Amino acid sequence: MQKNKIRTAAITGVGMYAPEKILDNKYFESILDTSDEWIITRTGIKERRLMENGATSDMGTKAVEDLLKTTNTKPEEIDVIIVPTVTPDMFFPSTACLIQDNIGAKNAWGFDISAACSGFLFGLQTGAAFIESGQYKKIVVVGVDKMSSIIDYTNRNNCILFGDAAAAVLLEPSEDISFGIQDALLHIDGAGRESLYMKGGGSLNPPTHETVDKEMHYLYQDGKAVFKEAVKGMADISVEIMEKNNLKSEDIAYLVPHQANLRIIDATRRRMGIDTDKVMINIDKYGNTTSATIPLCLTEYYRDGKLKKGDNLIIAAFGAGFTWGSIHLVWSMD
């Protein structure tokens, strides 16, 4: 942690939204050459959610409304709305603008962040910097993705992995700097661009009949390459932030990992030297919801009474770009 900080950014509220529609592994058995056992063994996923009617902003709005209700926060109190997502409703206006209008946060400004599965970490650190500057007091970070909108459901390697959901946190200043976000290590490496991408729709390949016919508007993933890099990236960065902050395995209350694959999560846990009961897991229920996975974990574990004030959390993610990082957070809510 920087010794010259006079305040830190602490999470003072959480909220979430998961669509009602559930796609379990039996569903994929009925449409693809796969099995429940195969999916669970390789990914840890049993079911995921599908947003049938609505867009990314609709899910994000519901998550923020949940957050506002449970924290008794008025929309006009919000200063900034940060929305990590790779499935915005449209290129512009931003999803942050749409959520701001939906909830009536008339005094807020905001923006979207595109960092794929690391998006929530990037958004959290950005929000923390705004809080630490002293200029803002209430910042909402909303991790949300409608992955079903960019997934080819005939591709059995990808479609089983992803789900739709949204989750949000409220960041506020803490004068006690022993709480809140203590440190962050974030990275990007564009050399990984060919392993995980969606090439259609942007200025490089604007939408045409040809881009649609070539299925360029679906997510593409080189599974083996991404798996290899994610295992190394998440494990290395998690251990690095522990060492930098003089944290031993026994000091950690929870690893809060991006929920992409149970085997990646387990490899990170082993490198950190912590037991399985110190790892937040909900991939079995939601699959990979990209920017929403980490705040979903935080929300569920807090509401289940599993988080207590003063808990050391190591948050870690790896995503397309490549992007990756880790944050050391001390939980501040009772």
mmCIF file of C-alpha atoms in Angstrom, residues 55-57 59 82-91 94-96 99 111-120 122 142-151 162-166 196-202 216-220 258 288-293 318-323:
data_model
loop_
_atom_site.group_PDB
_atom_site.id
_atom_site.type_symbol
_atom_site.label_atom_id
_atom_site.label_comp_id
_atom_site.label_asym_id
_atom_site.label_seq_id
_atom_site.Cartn_x
_atom_site.Cartn_y
_atom_site.Cartn_z
ATOM 1 C CA ALA A 55 -29.962 -5.934 -22.965
ATOM 2 C CA THR A 56 -26.805 -5.417 -20.942
ATOM 3 C CA SER A 57 -28.049 -2.084 -19.594
ATOM 4 C CA MET A 59 -29.231 -6.205 -16.218
ATOM 5 C CA ILE A 82 -18.187 2.853 -14.245
ATOM 6 C CA VAL A 83 -19.378 -0.066 -16.383
ATOM 7 C CA PRO A 84 -16.888 -2.777 -17.337
ATOM 8 C CA THR A 85 -18.440 -4.706 -20.240
ATOM 9 C CA VAL A 86 -17.628 -6.230 -23.632
ATOM 10 C CA THR A 87 -21.293 -6.484 -24.615
ATOM 11 C CA PRO A 88 -22.541 -2.876 -24.511
ATOM 12 C CA ASP A 89 -26.057 -2.230 -25.773
ATOM 13 C CA MET A 90 -24.398 -0.269 -28.600
ATOM 14 C CA PHE A 91 -21.077 1.432 -29.308
ATOM 15 C CA SER A 94 -22.199 4.155 -23.418
ATOM 16 C CA THR A 95 -23.945 1.601 -21.230
ATOM 17 C CA ALA A 96 -23.043 3.856 -18.290
ATOM 18 C CA ILE A 99 -27.884 2.948 -16.648
ATOM 19 C CA PHE A 111 -18.116 5.607 -18.860
ATOM 20 C CA ASP A 112 -17.629 2.013 -20.012
ATOM 21 C CA ILE A 113 -14.407 0.024 -19.702
ATOM 22 C CA SER A 114 -13.428 -2.671 -22.204
ATOM 23 C CA ALA A 115 -11.024 -5.108 -20.572
ATOM 24 C CA ALA A 116 -12.918 -8.383 -21.018
ATOM 25 C CA CYS A 117 -12.716 -10.700 -18.010
ATOM 26 C CA SER A 118 -10.381 -8.294 -16.188
ATOM 27 C CA GLY A 119 -12.849 -5.448 -16.625
ATOM 28 C CA PHE A 120 -14.121 -5.372 -13.065
ATOM 29 C CA PHE A 122 -9.756 -2.288 -14.040
ATOM 30 C CA VAL A 142 -21.122 -2.328 -12.432
ATOM 31 C CA GLY A 143 -19.694 -5.500 -13.965
ATOM 32 C CA VAL A 144 -22.210 -6.701 -16.544
ATOM 33 C CA ASP A 145 -22.214 -8.797 -19.688
ATOM 34 C CA LYS A 146 -24.799 -10.431 -21.886
ATOM 35 C CA MET A 147 -22.439 -13.035 -23.266
ATOM 36 C CA SER A 148 -25.298 -14.911 -24.943
ATOM 37 C CA SER A 149 -25.418 -12.047 -27.460
ATOM 38 C CA ILE A 150 -21.970 -12.904 -28.893
ATOM 39 C CA ILE A 151 -21.890 -16.689 -28.452
ATOM 40 C CA PHE A 162 -20.660 -18.366 -20.708
ATOM 41 C CA GLY A 163 -23.675 -16.854 -18.996
ATOM 42 C CA ASP A 164 -25.445 -13.539 -18.501
ATOM 43 C CA ALA A 165 -25.460 -11.549 -15.247
ATOM 44 C CA ALA A 166 -24.678 -8.244 -13.564
ATOM 45 C CA LEU A 196 -9.405 -14.472 -27.801
ATOM 46 C CA TYR A 197 -11.405 -11.917 -29.762
ATOM 47 C CA MET A 198 -14.490 -10.879 -31.694
ATOM 48 C CA LYS A 199 -13.294 -9.380 -34.970
ATOM 49 C CA GLY A 200 -16.581 -8.250 -36.484
ATOM 50 C CA GLY A 201 -18.489 -5.059 -35.798
ATOM 51 C CA GLY A 202 -15.740 -2.503 -35.201
ATOM 52 C CA MET A 216 -17.105 -12.745 -37.248
ATOM 53 C CA HIS A 217 -19.600 -11.358 -34.738
ATOM 54 C CA TYR A 218 -19.163 -14.324 -32.406
ATOM 55 C CA LEU A 219 -16.510 -14.731 -29.739
ATOM 56 C CA TYR A 220 -13.484 -16.719 -30.900
ATOM 57 C CA HIS A 258 -12.581 -14.584 -12.032
ATOM 58 C CA ASN A 288 -18.349 -17.271 -16.980
ATOM 59 C CA THR A 289 -20.238 -13.959 -16.848
ATOM 60 C CA THR A 290 -17.059 -12.031 -17.753
ATOM 61 C CA SER A 291 -17.112 -8.670 -15.939
ATOM 62 C CA ALA A 292 -19.786 -9.822 -13.491
ATOM 63 C CA THR A 293 -18.095 -12.878 -11.983
ATOM 64 C CA PHE A 318 -7.316 -12.881 -16.639
ATOM 65 C CA GLY A 319 -9.007 -11.988 -19.909
ATOM 66 C CA ALA A 320 -8.821 -11.178 -23.591
ATOM 67 C CA GLY A 321 -6.218 -8.706 -24.712
ATOM 68 C CA PHE A 322 -4.500 -10.223 -22.874
ATOM 69 C CA THR A 323 -5.510 -8.419 -19.686
#
